[in-house]
Short mmCIF file of C-alpha atoms in Angstrom, two decimals:
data_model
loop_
_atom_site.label_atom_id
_atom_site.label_comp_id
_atom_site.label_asym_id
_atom_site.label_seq_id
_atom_site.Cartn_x
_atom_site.Cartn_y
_atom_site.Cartn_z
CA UNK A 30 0.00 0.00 0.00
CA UNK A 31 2.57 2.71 0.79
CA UNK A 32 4.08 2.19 -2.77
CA UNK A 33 0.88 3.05 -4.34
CA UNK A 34 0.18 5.95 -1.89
CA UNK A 35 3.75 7.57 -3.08
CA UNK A 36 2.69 7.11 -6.43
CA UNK A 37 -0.60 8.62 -5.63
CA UNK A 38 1.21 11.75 -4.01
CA UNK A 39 3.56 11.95 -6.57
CA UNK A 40 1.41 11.93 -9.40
CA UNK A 41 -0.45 14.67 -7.22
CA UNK A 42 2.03 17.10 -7.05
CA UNK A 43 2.71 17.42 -11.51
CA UNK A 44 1.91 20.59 -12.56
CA UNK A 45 0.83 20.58 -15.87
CA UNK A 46 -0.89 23.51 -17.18
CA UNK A 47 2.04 25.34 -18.67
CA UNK A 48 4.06 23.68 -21.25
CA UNK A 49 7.52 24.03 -21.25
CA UNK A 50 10.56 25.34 -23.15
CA UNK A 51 12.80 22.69 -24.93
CA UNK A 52 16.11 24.17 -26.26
CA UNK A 53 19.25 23.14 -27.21
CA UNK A 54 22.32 25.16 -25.51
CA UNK A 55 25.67 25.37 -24.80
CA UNK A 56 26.63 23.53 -22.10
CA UNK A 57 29.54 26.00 -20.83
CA UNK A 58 27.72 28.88 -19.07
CA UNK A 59 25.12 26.75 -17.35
CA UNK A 60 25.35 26.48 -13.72
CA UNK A 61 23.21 23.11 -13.25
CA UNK A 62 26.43 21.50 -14.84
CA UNK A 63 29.22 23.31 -13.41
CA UNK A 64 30.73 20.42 -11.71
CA UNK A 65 31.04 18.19 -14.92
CA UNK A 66 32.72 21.39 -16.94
CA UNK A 67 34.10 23.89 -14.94
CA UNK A 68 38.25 23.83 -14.66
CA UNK A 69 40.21 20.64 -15.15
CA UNK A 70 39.99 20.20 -18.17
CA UNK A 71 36.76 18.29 -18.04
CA UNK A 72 34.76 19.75 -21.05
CA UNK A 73 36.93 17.42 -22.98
CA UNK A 74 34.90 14.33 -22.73
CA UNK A 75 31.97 16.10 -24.62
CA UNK A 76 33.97 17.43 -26.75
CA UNK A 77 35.00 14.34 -27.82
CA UNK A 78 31.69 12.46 -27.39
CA UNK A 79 29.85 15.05 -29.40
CA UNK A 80 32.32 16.09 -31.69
CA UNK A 81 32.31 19.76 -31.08
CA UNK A 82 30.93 22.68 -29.02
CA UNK A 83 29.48 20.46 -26.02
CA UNK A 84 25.38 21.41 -25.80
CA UNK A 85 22.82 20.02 -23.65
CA UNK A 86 18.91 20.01 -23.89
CA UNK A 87 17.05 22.11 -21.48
CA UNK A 88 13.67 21.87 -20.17
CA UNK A 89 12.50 25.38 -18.74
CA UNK A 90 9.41 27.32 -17.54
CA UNK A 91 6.98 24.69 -16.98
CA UNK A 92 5.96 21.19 -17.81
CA UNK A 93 7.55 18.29 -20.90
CA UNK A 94 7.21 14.95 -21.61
CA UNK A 95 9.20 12.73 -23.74
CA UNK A 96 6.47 12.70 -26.44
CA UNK A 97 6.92 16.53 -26.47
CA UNK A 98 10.95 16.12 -26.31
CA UNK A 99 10.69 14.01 -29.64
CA UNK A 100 8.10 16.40 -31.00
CA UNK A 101 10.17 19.42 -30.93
CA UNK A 102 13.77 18.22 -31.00
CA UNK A 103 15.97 17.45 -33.90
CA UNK A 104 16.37 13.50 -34.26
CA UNK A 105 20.12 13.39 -34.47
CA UNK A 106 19.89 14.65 -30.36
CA UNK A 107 16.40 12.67 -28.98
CA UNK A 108 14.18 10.06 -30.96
CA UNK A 109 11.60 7.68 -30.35
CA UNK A 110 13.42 4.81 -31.60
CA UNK A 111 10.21 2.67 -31.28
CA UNK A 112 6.87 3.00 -29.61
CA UNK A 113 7.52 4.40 -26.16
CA UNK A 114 11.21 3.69 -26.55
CA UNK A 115 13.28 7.16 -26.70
CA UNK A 116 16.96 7.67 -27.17
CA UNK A 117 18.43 10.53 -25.58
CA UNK A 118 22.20 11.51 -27.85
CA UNK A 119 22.51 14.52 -25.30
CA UNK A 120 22.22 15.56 -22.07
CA UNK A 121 19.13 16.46 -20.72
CA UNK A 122 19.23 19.26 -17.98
CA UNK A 123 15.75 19.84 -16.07
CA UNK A 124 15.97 23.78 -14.98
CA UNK A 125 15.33 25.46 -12.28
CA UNK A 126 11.56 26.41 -13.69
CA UNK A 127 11.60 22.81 -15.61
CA UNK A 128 9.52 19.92 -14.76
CA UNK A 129 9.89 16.55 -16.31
CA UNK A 130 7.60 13.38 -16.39
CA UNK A 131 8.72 10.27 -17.92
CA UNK A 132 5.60 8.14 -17.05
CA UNK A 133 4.23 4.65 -18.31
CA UNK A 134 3.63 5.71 -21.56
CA UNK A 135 7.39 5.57 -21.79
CA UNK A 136 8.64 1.94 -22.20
CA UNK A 137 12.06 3.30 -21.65
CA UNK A 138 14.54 6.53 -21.78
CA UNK A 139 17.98 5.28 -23.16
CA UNK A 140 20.47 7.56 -22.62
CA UNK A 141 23.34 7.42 -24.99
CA UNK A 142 26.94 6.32 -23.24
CA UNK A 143 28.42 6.85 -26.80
CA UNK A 144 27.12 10.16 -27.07
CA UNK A 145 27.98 11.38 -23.67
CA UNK A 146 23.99 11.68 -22.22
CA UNK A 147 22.91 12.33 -18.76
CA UNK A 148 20.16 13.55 -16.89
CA UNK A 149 20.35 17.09 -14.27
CA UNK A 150 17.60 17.81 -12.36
CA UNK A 151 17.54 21.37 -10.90
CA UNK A 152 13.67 21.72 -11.30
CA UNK A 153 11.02 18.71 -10.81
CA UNK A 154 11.28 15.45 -12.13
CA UNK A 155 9.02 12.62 -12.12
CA UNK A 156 9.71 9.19 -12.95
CA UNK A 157 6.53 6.61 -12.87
CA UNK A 158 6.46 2.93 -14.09
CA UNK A 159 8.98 3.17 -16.73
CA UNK A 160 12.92 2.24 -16.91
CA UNK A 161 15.62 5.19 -17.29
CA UNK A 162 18.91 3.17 -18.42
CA UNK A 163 22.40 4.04 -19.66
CA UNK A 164 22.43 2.59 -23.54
CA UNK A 165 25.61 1.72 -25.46
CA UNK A 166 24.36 1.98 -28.84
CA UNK A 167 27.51 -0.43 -30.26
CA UNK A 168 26.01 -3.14 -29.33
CA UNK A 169 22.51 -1.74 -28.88
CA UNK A 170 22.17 -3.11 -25.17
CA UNK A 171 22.54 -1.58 -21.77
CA UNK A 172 26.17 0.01 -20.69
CA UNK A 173 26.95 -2.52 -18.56
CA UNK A 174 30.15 -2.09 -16.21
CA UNK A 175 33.34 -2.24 -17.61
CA UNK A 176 35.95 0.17 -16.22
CA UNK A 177 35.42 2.73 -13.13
CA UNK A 178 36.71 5.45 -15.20
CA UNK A 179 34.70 4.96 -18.58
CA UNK A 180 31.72 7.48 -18.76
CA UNK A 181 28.29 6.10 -18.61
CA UNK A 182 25.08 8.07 -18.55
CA UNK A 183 24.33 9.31 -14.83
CA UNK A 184 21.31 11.25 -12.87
CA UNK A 185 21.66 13.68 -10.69
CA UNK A 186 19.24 16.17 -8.57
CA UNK A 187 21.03 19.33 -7.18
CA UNK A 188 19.94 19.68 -3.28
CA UNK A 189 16.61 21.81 -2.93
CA UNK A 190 15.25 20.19 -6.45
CA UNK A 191 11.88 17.59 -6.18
CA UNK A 192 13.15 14.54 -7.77
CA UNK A 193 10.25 11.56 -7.40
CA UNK A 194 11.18 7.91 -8.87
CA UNK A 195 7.90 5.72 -8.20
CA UNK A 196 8.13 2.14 -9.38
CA UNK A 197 10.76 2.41 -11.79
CA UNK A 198 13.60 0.89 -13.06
CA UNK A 199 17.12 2.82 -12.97
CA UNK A 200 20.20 1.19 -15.11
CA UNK A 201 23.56 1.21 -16.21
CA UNK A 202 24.38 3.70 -14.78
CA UNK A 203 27.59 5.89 -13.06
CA UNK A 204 31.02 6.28 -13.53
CA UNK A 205 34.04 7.38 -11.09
CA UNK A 206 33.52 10.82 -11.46
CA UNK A 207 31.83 13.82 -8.96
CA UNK A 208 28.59 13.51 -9.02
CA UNK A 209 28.34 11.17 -11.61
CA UNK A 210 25.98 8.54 -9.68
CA UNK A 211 25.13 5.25 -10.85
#
């Protein structure tokens, strides 16, 4: 029963009457991600992954779904692969403002390991009845472990954020690096 209730409350709490902004940014001056690219030298693993100026997606000002991600993204950066299957080829950074639902009409979020994808909350996100798992599109399977140090696709909610994960399954995930939980 409590399961259910925390779903129930969870569910509760989704705003949804303003939709929100999607864009595609930069990820340098953003301070939801200054820990991954700030000093050290560390922008160089997105520069490599992505092949050039490293940018993120951002979810502002209200309320998106993953349906509303593929709608008003370009493909080569988030795609519904197959029904209620999405793969994400960037990071996706939930703002301040943002709120994010991934919810059962998702099957599951991949996030690309090959493309250097994550997922920041600083806003609201919601997770319900779905899977969220790090994807290595080589072999088109889960990153599964291999090495401490290789990057795989990681969440993580800033302190003061609302991050809810009800009934869910979380992946292939984490790498040794700050912050970068698996």
């Amino acid at each position: 029963e409590g399961a259910g209730c925390a779903a129930q409350a969870a569910a509760a709490r989704i705003v949804r009457t303003t939709a929100g902004k999607v864009s595609v940014r930069r990820m340098m001056q953003e301070n939801a991600l200054k820990d991954f690219i700030g000093g050290d030298n560390k922008m160089a693993e997105w520069v490599v992954r992505q092949g050039g100026i490293p940018q993120a997606i951002f979810i502002d000002d209200g309320y998106v779904n993953l349906k509303d991600l593929a709608k008003r993204l370009p493909k080569q950066y988030f795609k519904e692969t197959a029904p209620g299957v999405y793969l994400a080829r960037l990071p996706i950074v939930v703002g301040h403002t943002g709120i994010l639902e991934i919810d059962s009409s998702t099957q599951a979020l991949r996030l690309s390991q090959e493309a250097g994808s994550f997922l920041v909350n600083d806003g609201q996100l919601f997770v319900r009845d779905t899977q969220v798992i790090g994807w290595r599109e080589k072999t088109n399977g889960p990153a599964t472990f291999r090495d401490a140090n290789e990057f795989r696709p990681f969440l993580l909610s800033w302190g003061g954020t609302q991050t809810y994960i009800v009934n869910s399954k979380m992946a292939s995930f984490g790498y040794a690096n700050r912050k970068a939980y698996g």
